[in-house]
Structures are given as C-alpha cells and as structure tokens.
Coordinates of C-alpha atoms and ligand atoms in Angstrom, one line a residue:
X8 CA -109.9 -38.9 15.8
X9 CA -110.7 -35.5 13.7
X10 CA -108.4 -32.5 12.9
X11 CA -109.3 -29.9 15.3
X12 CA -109.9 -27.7 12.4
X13 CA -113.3 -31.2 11.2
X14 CA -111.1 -30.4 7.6
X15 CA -112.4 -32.8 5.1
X16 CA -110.6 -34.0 1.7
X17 CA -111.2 -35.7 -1.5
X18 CA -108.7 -37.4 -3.1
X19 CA -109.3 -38.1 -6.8
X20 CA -107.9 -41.1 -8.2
X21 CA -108.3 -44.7 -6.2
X22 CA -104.5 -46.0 -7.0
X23 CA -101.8 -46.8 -4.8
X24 CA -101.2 -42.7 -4.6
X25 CA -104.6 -42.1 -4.2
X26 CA -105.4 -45.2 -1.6
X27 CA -102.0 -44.1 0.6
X28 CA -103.1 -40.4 0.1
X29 CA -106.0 -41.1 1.2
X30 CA -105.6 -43.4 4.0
X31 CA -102.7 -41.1 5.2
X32 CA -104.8 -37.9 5.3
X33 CA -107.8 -40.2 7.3
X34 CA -105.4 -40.9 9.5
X35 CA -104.6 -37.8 10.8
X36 CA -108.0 -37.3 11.3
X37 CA -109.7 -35.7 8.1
X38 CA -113.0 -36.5 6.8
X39 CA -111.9 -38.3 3.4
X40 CA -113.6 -39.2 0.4
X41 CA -111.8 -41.4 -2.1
X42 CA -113.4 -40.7 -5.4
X43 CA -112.9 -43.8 -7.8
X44 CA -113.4 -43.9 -11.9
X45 CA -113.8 -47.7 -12.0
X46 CA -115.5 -50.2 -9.8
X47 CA -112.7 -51.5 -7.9
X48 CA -109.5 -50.0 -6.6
X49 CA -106.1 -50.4 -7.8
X50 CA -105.7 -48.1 -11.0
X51 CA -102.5 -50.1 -12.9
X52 CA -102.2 -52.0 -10.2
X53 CA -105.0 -54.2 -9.8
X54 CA -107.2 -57.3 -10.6
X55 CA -110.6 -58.3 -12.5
X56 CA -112.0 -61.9 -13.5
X57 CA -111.1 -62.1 -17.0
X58 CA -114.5 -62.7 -19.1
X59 CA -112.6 -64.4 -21.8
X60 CA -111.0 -67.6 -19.1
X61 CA -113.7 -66.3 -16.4
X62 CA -110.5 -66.4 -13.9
X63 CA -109.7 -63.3 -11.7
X64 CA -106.3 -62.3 -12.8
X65 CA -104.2 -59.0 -12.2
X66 CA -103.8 -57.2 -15.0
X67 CA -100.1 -57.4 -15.0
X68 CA -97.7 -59.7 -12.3
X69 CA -96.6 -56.5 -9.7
X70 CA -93.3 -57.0 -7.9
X71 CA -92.1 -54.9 -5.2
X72 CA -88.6 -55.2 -3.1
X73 CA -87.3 -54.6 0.3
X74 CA -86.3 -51.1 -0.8
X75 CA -89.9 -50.1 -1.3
X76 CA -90.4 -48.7 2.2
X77 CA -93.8 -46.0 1.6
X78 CA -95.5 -49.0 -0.2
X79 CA -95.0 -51.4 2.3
X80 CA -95.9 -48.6 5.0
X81 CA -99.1 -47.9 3.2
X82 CA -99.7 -52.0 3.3
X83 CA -99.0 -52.0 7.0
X84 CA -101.4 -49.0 7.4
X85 CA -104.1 -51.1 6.0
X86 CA -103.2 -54.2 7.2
X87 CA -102.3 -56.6 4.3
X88 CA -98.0 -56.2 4.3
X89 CA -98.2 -60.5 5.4
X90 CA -100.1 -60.9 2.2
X91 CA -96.8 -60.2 0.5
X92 CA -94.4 -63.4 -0.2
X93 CA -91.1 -62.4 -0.4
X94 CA -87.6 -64.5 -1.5
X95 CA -84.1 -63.7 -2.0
X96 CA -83.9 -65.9 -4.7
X97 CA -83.6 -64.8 -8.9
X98 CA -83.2 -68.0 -11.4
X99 CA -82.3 -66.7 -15.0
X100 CA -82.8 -69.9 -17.5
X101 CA -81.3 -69.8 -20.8
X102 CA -82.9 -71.3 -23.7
X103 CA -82.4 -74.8 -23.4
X104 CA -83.1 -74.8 -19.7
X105 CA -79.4 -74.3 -17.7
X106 CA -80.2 -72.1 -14.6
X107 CA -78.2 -69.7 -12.7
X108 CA -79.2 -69.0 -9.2
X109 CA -78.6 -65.4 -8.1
X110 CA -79.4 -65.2 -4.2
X111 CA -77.3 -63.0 -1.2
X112 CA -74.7 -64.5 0.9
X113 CA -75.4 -64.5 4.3
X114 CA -72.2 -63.8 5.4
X115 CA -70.8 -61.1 3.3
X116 CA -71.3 -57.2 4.0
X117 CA -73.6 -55.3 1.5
X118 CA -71.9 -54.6 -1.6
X119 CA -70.4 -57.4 -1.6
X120 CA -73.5 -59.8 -0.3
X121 CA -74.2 -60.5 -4.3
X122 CA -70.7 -61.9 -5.4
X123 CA -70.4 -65.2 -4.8
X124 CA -73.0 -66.1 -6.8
X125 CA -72.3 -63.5 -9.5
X126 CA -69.1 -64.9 -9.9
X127 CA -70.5 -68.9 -10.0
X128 CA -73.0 -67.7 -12.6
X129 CA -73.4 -69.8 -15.1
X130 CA -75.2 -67.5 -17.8
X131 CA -72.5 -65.0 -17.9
X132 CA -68.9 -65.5 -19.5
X133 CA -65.6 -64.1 -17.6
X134 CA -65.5 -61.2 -19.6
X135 CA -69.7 -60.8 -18.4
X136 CA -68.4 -61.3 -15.1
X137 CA -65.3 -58.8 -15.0
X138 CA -67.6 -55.6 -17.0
X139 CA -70.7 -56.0 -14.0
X140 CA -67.8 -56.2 -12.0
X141 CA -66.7 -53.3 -12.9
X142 CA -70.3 -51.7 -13.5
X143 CA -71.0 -52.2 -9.9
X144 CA -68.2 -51.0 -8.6
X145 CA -68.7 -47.1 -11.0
X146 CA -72.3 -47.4 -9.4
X147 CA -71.3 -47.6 -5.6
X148 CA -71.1 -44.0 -5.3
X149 CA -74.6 -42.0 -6.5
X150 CA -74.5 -40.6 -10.1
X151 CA -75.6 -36.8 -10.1
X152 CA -79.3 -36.9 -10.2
X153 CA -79.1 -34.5 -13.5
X154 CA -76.7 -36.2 -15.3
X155 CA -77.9 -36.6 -19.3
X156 CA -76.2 -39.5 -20.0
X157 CA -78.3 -42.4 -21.3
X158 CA -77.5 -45.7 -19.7
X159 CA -76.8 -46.8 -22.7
X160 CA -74.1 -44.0 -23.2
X161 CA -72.5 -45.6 -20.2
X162 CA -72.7 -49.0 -20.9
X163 CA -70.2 -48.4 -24.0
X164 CA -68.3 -46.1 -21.9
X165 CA -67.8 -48.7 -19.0
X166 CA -66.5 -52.0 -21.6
X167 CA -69.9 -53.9 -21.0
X168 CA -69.7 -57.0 -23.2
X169 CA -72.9 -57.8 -25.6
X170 CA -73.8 -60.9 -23.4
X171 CA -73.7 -58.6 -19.9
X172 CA -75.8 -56.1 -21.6
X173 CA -78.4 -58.5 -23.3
X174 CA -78.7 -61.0 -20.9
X175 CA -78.3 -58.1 -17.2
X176 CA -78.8 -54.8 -18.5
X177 CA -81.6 -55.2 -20.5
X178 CA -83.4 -57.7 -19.0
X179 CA -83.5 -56.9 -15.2
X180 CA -82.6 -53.3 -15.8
X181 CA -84.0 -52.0 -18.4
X182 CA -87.1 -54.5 -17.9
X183 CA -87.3 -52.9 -14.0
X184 CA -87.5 -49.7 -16.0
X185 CA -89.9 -50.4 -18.3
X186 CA -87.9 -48.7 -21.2
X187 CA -84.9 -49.3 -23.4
X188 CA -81.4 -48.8 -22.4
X189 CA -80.7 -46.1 -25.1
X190 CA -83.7 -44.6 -23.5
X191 CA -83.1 -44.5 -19.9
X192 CA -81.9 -41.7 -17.9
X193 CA -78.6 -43.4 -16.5
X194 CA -79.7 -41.8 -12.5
X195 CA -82.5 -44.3 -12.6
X196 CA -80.9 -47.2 -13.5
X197 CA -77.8 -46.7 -11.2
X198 CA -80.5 -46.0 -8.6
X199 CA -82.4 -49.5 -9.2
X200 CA -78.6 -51.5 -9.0
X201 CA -77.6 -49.4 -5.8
X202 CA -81.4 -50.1 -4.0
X203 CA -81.7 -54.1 -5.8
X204 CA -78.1 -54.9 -6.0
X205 CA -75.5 -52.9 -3.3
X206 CA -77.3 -51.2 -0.3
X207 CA -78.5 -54.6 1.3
X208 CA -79.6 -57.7 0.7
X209 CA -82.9 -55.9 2.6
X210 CA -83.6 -53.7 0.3
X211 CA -83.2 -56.2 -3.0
X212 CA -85.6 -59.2 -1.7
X213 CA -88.5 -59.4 -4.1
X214 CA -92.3 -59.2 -2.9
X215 CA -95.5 -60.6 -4.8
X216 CA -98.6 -60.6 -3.5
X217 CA -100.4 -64.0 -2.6
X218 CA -103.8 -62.9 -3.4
X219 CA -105.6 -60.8 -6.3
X220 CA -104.2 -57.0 -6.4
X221 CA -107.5 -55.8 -5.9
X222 CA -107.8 -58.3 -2.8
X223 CA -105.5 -56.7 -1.2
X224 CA -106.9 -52.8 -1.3
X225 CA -110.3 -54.3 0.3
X226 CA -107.9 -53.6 3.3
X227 CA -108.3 -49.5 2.4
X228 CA -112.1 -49.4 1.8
X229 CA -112.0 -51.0 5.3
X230 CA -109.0 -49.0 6.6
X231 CA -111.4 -45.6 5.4
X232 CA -114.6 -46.7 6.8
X233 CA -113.1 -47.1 10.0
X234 CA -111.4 -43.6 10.0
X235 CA -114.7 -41.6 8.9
X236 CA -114.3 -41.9 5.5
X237 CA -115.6 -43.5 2.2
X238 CA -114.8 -44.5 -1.4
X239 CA -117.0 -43.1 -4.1
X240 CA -117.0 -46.1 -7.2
X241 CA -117.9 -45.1 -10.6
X242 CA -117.7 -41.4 -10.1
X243 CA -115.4 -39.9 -12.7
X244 CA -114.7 -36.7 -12.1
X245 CA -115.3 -34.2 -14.8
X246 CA -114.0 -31.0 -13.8
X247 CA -113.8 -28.8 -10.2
X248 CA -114.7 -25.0 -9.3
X249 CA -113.0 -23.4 -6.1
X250 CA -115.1 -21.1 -3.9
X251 CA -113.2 -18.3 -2.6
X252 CA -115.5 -17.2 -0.3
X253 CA -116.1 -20.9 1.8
X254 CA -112.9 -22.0 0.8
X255 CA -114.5 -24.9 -0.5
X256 CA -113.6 -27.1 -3.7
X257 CA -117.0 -28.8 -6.0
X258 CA -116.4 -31.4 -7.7
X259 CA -118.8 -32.3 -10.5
X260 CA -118.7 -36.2 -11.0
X261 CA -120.4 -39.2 -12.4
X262 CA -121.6 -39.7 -9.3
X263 CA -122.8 -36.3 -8.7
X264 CA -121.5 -33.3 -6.7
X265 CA -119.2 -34.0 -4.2
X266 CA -117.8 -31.1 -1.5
X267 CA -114.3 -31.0 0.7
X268 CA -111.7 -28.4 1.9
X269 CA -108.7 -30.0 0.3
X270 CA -108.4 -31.6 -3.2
X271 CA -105.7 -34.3 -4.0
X272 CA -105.6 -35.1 -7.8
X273 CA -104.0 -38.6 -7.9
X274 CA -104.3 -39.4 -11.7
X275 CA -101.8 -41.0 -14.0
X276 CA -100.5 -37.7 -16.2
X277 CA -102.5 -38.3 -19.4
X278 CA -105.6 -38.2 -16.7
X279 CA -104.8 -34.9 -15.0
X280 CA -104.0 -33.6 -18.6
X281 CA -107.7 -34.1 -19.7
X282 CA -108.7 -32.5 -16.1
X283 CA -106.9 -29.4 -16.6
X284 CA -109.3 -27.3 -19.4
X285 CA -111.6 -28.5 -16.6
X286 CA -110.1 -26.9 -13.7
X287 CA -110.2 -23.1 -12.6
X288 CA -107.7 -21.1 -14.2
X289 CA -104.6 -20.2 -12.3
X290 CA -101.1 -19.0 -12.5
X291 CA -99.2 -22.3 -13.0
X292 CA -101.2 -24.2 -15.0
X293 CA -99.7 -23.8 -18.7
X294 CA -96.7 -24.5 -17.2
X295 CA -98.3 -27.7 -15.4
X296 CA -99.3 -28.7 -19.0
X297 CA -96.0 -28.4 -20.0
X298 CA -94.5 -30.7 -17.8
X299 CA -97.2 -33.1 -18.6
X300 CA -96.9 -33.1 -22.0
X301 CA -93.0 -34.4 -21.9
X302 CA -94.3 -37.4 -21.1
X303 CA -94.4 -40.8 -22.8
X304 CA -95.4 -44.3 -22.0
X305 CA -93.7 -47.5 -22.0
X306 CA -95.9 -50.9 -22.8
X307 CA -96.0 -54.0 -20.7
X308 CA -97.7 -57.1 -21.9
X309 CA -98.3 -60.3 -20.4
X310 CA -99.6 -63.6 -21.0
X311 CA -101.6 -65.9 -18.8
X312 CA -102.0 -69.3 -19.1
X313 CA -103.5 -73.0 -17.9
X314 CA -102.6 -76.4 -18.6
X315 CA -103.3 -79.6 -17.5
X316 CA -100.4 -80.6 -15.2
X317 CA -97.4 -78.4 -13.5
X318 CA -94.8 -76.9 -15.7
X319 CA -92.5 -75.7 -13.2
X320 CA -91.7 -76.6 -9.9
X321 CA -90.4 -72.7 -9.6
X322 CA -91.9 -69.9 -8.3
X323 CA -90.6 -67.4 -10.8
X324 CA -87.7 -67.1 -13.2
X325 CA -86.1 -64.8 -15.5
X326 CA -86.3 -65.8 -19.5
X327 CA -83.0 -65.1 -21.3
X328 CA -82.6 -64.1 -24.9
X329 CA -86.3 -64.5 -26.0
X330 CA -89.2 -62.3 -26.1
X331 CA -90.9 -63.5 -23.1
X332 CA -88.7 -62.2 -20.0
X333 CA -90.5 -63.2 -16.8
X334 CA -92.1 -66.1 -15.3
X335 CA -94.3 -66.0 -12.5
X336 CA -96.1 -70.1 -11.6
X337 CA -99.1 -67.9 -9.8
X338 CA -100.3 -71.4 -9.5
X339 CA -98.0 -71.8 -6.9
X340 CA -97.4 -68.2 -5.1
X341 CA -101.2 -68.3 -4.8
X342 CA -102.1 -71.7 -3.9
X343 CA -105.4 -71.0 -2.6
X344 CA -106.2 -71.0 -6.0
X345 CA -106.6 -74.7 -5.7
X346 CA -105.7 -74.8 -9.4
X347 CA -105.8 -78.5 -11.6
X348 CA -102.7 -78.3 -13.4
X349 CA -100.9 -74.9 -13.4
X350 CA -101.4 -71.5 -13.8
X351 CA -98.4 -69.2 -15.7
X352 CA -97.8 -65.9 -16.2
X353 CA -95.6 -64.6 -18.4
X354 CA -94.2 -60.7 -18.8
X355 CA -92.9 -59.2 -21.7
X356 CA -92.0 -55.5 -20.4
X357 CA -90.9 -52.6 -22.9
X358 CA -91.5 -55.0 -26.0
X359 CA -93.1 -52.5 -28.5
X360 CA -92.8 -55.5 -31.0
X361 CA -95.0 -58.0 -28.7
X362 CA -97.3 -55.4 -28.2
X363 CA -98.4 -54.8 -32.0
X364 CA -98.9 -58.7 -32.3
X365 CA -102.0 -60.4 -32.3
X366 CA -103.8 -62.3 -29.5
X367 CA -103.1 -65.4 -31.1
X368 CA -99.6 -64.7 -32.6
X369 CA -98.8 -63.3 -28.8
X370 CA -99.8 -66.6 -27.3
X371 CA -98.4 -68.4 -30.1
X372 CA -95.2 -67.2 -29.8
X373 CA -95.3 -67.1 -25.7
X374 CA -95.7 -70.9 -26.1
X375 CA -92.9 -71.6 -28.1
X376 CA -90.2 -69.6 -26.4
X377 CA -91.9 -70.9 -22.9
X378 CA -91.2 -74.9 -24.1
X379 CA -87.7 -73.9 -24.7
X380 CA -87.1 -73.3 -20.9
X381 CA -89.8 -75.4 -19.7
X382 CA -89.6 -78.8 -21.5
X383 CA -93.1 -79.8 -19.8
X384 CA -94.6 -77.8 -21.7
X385 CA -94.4 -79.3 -25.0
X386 CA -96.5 -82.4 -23.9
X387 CA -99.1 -80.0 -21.3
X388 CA -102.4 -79.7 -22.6
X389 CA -103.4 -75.6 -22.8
X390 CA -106.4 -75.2 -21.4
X391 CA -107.2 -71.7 -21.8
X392 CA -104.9 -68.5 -22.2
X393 CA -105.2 -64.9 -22.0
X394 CA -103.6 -61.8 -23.0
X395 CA -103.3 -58.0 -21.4
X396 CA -101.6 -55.6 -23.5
X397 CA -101.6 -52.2 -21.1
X398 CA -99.8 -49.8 -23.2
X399 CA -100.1 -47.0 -21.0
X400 CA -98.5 -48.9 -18.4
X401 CA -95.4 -46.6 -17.0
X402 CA -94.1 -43.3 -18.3
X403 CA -90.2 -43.5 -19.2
X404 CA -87.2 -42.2 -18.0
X405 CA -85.4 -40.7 -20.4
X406 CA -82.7 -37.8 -19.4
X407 CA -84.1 -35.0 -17.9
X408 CA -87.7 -36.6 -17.1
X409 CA -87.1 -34.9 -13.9
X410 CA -87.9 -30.9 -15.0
X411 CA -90.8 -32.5 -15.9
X412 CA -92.2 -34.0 -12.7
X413 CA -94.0 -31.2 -10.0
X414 CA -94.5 -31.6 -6.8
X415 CA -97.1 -32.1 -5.2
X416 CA -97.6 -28.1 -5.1
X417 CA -100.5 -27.5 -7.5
X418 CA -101.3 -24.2 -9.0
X419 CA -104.6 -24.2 -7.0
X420 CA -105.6 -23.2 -3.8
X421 CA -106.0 -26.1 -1.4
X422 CA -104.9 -28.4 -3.6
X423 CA -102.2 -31.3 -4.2
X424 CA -101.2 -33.2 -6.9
X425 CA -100.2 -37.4 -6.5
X426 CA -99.2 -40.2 -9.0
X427 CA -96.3 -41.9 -9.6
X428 CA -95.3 -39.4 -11.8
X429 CA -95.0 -36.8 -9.8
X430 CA -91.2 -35.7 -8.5
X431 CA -90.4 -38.5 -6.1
X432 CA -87.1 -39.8 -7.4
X433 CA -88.4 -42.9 -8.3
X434 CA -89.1 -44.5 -11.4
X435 CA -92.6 -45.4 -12.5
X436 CA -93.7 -48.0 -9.5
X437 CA -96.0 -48.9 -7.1
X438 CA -93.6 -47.2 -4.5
X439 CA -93.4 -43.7 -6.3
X440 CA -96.8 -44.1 -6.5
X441 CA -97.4 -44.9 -2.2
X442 CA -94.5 -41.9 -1.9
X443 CA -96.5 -39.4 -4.1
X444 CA -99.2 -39.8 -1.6
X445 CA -97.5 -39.7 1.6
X446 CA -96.3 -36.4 0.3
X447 CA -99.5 -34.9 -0.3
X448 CA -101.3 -35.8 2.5
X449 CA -98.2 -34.7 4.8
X450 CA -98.2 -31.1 2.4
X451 CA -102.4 -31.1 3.4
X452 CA -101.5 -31.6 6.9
X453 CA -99.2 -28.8 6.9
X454 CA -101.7 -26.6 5.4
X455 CA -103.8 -26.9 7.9
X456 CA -101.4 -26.5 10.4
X457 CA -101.1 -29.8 12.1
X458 CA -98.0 -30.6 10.6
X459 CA -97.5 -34.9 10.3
X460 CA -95.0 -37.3 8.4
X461 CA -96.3 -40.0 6.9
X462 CA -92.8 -40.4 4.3
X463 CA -91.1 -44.0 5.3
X464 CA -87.7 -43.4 5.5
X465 CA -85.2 -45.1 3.1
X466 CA -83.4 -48.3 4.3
X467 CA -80.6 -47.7 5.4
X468 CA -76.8 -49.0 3.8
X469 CA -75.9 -52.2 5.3
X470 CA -72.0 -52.9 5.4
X471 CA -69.5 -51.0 3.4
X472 CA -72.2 -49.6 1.3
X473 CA -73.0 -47.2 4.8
X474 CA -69.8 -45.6 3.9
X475 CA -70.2 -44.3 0.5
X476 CA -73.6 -42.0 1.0
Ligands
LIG24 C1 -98.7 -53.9 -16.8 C2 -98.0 -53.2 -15.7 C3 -97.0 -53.8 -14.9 C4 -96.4 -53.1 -13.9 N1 -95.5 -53.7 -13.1 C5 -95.1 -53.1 -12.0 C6 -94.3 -53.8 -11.0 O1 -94.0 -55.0 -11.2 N2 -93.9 -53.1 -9.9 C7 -94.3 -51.8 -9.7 O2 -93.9 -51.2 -8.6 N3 -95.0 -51.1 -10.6 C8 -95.4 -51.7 -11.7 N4 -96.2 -51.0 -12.6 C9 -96.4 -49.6 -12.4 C10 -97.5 -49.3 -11.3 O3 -98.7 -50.1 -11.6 C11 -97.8 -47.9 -11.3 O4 -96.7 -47.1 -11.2 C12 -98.7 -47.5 -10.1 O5 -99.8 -48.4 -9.9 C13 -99.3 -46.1 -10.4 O6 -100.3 -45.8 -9.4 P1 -101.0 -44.3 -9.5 O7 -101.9 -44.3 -8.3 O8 -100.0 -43.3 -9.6 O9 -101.8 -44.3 -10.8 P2 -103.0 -45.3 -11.3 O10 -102.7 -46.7 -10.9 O11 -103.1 -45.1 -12.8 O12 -104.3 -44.8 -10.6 C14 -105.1 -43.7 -11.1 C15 -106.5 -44.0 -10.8 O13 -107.3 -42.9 -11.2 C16 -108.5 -43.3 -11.7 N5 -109.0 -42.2 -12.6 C17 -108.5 -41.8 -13.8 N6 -109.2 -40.8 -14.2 C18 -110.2 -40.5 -13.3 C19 -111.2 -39.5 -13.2 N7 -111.3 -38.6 -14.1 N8 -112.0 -39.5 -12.1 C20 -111.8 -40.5 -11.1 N9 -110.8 -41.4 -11.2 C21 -110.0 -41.4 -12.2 C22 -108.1 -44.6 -12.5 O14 -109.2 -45.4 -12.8 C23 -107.1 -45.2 -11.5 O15 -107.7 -46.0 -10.6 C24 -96.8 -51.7 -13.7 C25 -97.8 -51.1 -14.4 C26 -98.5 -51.9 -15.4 C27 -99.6 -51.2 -16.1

C-alpha cells in the first residue's frame, strides 16, 4: 500500500532507530530508502565474523526485558520476536562460586513478586537485605523526572550498606546504565528498578537473542523489500541540500545521490554532530549543536572465549566483586552453533580501567577472575579468545542529560531526527533506540497528513504496583 500523497523517505542511519523508523514509515505506505554506512545492519547492535577467531560474534552480548515494548514491536514487525530467549531467572555468583538465585514468585502481586527470593539471598547480609528493602520501597512511587540528585547522592541518603551498593547497585544498576553511580541521574535508575524490579514480573524477564544480532535484522531488508523499499549498504552520507521549490531533500553519499520527500537522521550524536556543518543552515541548529555537545560516552568491553570442554552448565550469570560482571555460555543460548567445548562471553560494562588494558592483560585478567566462579576453567584448554573494546558504546546519564536530548523535531524542513539519544525517557538502549524511531516515522506521517501510531504502549503495573502511577 502507498500514501495517497506516493511520499517517499530516507532514513539515514541503519540501527535499531533507523531499521524501526524505517520499517514503520514503509509500513504506512511510503516509498523508503534505508541508507546504511557499513555493510550490514545493526549500528551498536550487531554482529561480524571476527578475523582474528574467524567466528561470527556480536560485538557486545545485547539484553532486552519484558519492559522493552517498541523493540519487541519493531521485532514482531519484522518477524524475528521468537528468535528472542527469554528467562526469569538471574544467578549472582560470588568469588568462590556460592550462587544466589533471584527469580519472581508466581504467586505474589507485583511489587512484591521479587521478595521471597531477595530475602533467601544468599549474597546479601541482613543489613543488604533491610537498605534494598527499603530502597525499593522510596522507588515505588516515580521520582520527578528533573530531579538533580545523583544516584549516588541517594544511596547515602537512603542507609545503603557497602555490600548492597557494590554487589546491587553497581553491578545490575549502574552496569544496566552503563555509567557510575556518582554519575547517574537518580530518574534513570529508579526508572530501571520500577520497569526490572516492581511493575511486573512481565516487564523484568530478560531477552537474548538466539542467533547473531545481525541475523536477526535480515528480517528488515526483507520486511523493506516487501513494502517497496530498499537498503542502500556502504553509502555514507556526507552532507544534504533542501529544495524549496520541489520540496525535495539530496542527499550526497558514498553511494551517490540519493532523492526523497522526508529525511530521518538516525545517527548516534557524535554522527549527526559531524553532519551538521554539512546540512543547510537553519534557525535551530546552534542550538542543536549544543545539545549535542553535552554529551559523553560510557565504555563497554567484552571478552569472548573457547575452550575445550563446558565450563558452565548456566546460561548466564552475574560476577560479584571482580572486574568481569556478566556471563553469557552463548554456547548454549545459541546451540546451533554446534560448538566442541564452549563458547563464553564475558561483559565488563562502565570499566574505564578494563578498557585502557591490553588485549592480552584483558584476557589475562578475564581468565583469572572467570576460574574463581567457574572452577572448570582452571583445567579447560583456551582455544582461542577475543576482545571488543567499543568505547563509544552508550552516552551517560548524568543529571540533567534530558535538556539535552531533542525531539525528533529537527530544525529542517521535512525532516526528523532518531537515535537512542534523542528525548525518549529512556536510557541509552536498544528500546530508546526502536522508540526514537517509532516517533519519527509517526511525526512523518503526521506531516503528511495521514496521521498513524506506531509507539507501543508501556506495560502496564501488575498488582499493587497499578495503584501507585
Ligand atoms: C558494547 C555495547 C553493549 C550494549 N549493550 C546493550 C544491551 O545489552 N541492551 C541494550 O538495550 N542496549 C545495549 N547497548 C546500546 C545499544 O546498542 C544502542 O543504544 C542502540 O543500538 C543504538 O541504536 P541507534 O540506532 O540509535 O544507533 P546506532 O546503533 O549507533 O546506529 C547508527 C547507524 O548509523 C550508521 N551511520 C553513522 N554515520 C553514518 C553516515 N554518515 N551515513 C550513513 N550511516 C551512518 C552507523 O554505521 C550505524 O549503523 C550496547 C551498546 C554497546 C556498544
């Protein structure tokens, strides 16, 4: 089906905001080109065989939850949501190797579906027990989106012991956030408890993908075909004019000229910052550049590796007090992998310390703390490791990130801006990504007057959590 209007679209940027943007805006019925840097799709979010272990391997583990409606909209739109495997299930190991299980109870209502095993945790002291507790029970009711307060700030101010805060808030929390707890805006964390933690046991399950990232956007190129439209590979784009006259934007790219009525810019922010001395001037745009330039970036590392035999008969687990915080045996969520032994990867999120390290202290050091948890893995043979420093990975949260995230309202005719960055309310994930770009193609919709939503609603409260909106 086409518009009435036969309006046609580019959309800059072949991420998840670019891909759901994209796929959205073909949808409805536009003509839509999806204009790609790289060779593959994905952006941060994606997968490449490794020439080093010649293994395809994503370039970092990506989790998603329940919560994550627009992302798992835009993988029902293409067709790959039963790729995802999803479990209720979080083991935290401490050095040594004693587990605690954190899963919901069946039987209680949301908040309360987390308790029981809070309370039989085994990592946490009383006193651990009693300040999240209390934490959770503050963080029922929303904070004030512009609050300034650090979540660190709060932390002191709400009695959280040293064990709670190493061993919860820094590690799920602060690791979710990709930042460090004097760092984060405290909205964004009491917005990733409420959504992981209180609203439902829904909206915390955790989903990982059971084949290659990239894998699983072959679904879009498809999903665009079929709608009328195509993706453009290798075609950076270098800078855009705007015709008054036609109404027409011209892209000059890699690739070559490329022409459309609308224009969605779905690039990370240091990507649209390069763009802009390339775009037309406008009223807007030093202001735009403003914004922009508030913004930092957090690193995520993570270490992949083979051995001879299985390490692990878990899926995943959470690493307490060591460098290394997340394990994910991709052997074994992605069994068609067929692989002889196991395959690991490890996560080390917001470490600027493990970034800075060389390849062979990183793996050196990944090892170590891994045999600690994993007493296999002192007699497993390596047979081949790799690591992925991305140290552009997320932007951070600190207080009053917000003021500098625009909608997608650009200060050009005709055109919308995407990315995860832009103002969504969420942090720096795949879902503010798949959000951002529901948003512009509903805004390009609207502009040409055939108004359409294409925003998943939120999940809503289960239990007494339904109460305290
Ligand atoms: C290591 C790591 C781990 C992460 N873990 C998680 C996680 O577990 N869960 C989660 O939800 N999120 C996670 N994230 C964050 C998530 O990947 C991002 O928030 C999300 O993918 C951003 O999508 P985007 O489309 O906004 O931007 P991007 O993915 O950056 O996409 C932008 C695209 O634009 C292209 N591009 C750039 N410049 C040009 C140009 N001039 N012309 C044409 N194309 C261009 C790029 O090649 C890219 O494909 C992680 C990120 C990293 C790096």
């Amino acid at each position: 089906m086409q518009t009435d209007a036969g309006k046609t679209a580019i959309v800059v940027g072949g991420g998840v905001a670019g891909m759901s943007a994209a796929c959205a805006l073909a949808e409805a019925g536009l003509r839509v080109k999806l204009v790609e840097r790289r060779g593959y799709l994905g952006g941060r979010a994606s997968s490449y065989r490794h020439p080093g272990v010649d293994e395809v391997i994503d370039n970092c583990q990506h989790v998603l939850f329940g919560c994550c409606t627009n992302l798992i909209g835009f993988y029902q739109r293409i067709g790959v949501a039963e790729r995802i495997h999803w479990t209720s299930t979080m083991t935290m190991i401490e050095p040594g190797g004693r587990r605690t299980q954190l899963r919901s109870s069946r039987w209680l209502p949301a908040p309360l579906h987390g308790l029981p095993s809070l309370l039989a945790a085994k990592a946490l002291s009383r006193e651990d027990k009693m300040a999240l507790a209390h934490a959770f029970r503050k963080l029922m009711r929303p904070v004030p989106q512009d609050s300034t307060e650090t979540l660190g700030a709060w932390l002191k101010r709400n009695g959280q012991t040293p064990g709670v805060i190493d061993r919860f808030w820094r590690l799920v929390i602060a690791s979710a956030l990709n930042g460090d707890v004097d760092v984060i805006a405290l909205p964004y964390a009491a917005k990733v408890i409420r959504e992981l933690f209180l609203n439902s046991a829904e909206a915390g399950s955790m989903g990982m993908s059971t084949v290659p990232l990239s894998e699983l956007y072959s679904g879009a190129v498809q999903f665009l075909r079929e709608h009328g439209g195509e993706v453009v590979f290798k075609a950076s784009l270098e800078g855009a004019a705007w015709d008054e006259e036609t109404s027409q934007w011209t892209l000059t790219t890699r690739a070559g000229e490329q022409k459309a009525d609308f224009l969605v810019i779905a690039l990370p922010f240091e990507g649209a910052a390069q763009l802009l001395p390339h775009m037309p001037p406008a009223d807007g745009v030093d202001a735009l550049a403003g914004q922009i330039g508030r913004h930092e970036h957090g690193p995520i590392c993570s270490v992949h590796l083979w051995f001879d035999r299985e390490i692990s008969e878990l899926d995943h687990a959470v690493l307490l007090d060591r460098e290394i915080h997340w394990m994910y045996n991709k052997g074994r969520l992605q069994p068609w992998r067929k692989t002889k032994g196991s395959y690991v990867e490890l996560v080390v999120s917001a470490s600027q310390k493990f970034a800075a390290l060389s390849r062979e202290e990183a793996i050196d050091l990944a090892l170590r703390e891994l045999a600690e948890f994993f007493p296999e893995v002192a007699t497993a043979k390596l047979e081949k490791a790799a690591l992925v420093k991305e140290v552009r990975a997320t932007f951070t949260v600190p207080p009053g990130i917000d003021a500098a995230r625009p909608t997608a309202t650009s200060p050009w005719p005709n055109c919308l801006l995407a990315g995860d960055w832009i103002a969504t309310g969420w942090p720096s994930t795949m879902e503010s990504a798949a959000r951002s770009g529901h948003l512009a193609a509903e805004a390009v919709c609207a502009a040409i007057g055939e108004p359409r939503k294409f925003l998943n609603a939120d999940l809503r409260p289960h239990g007494l959590m339904r109460l305290l909106r």
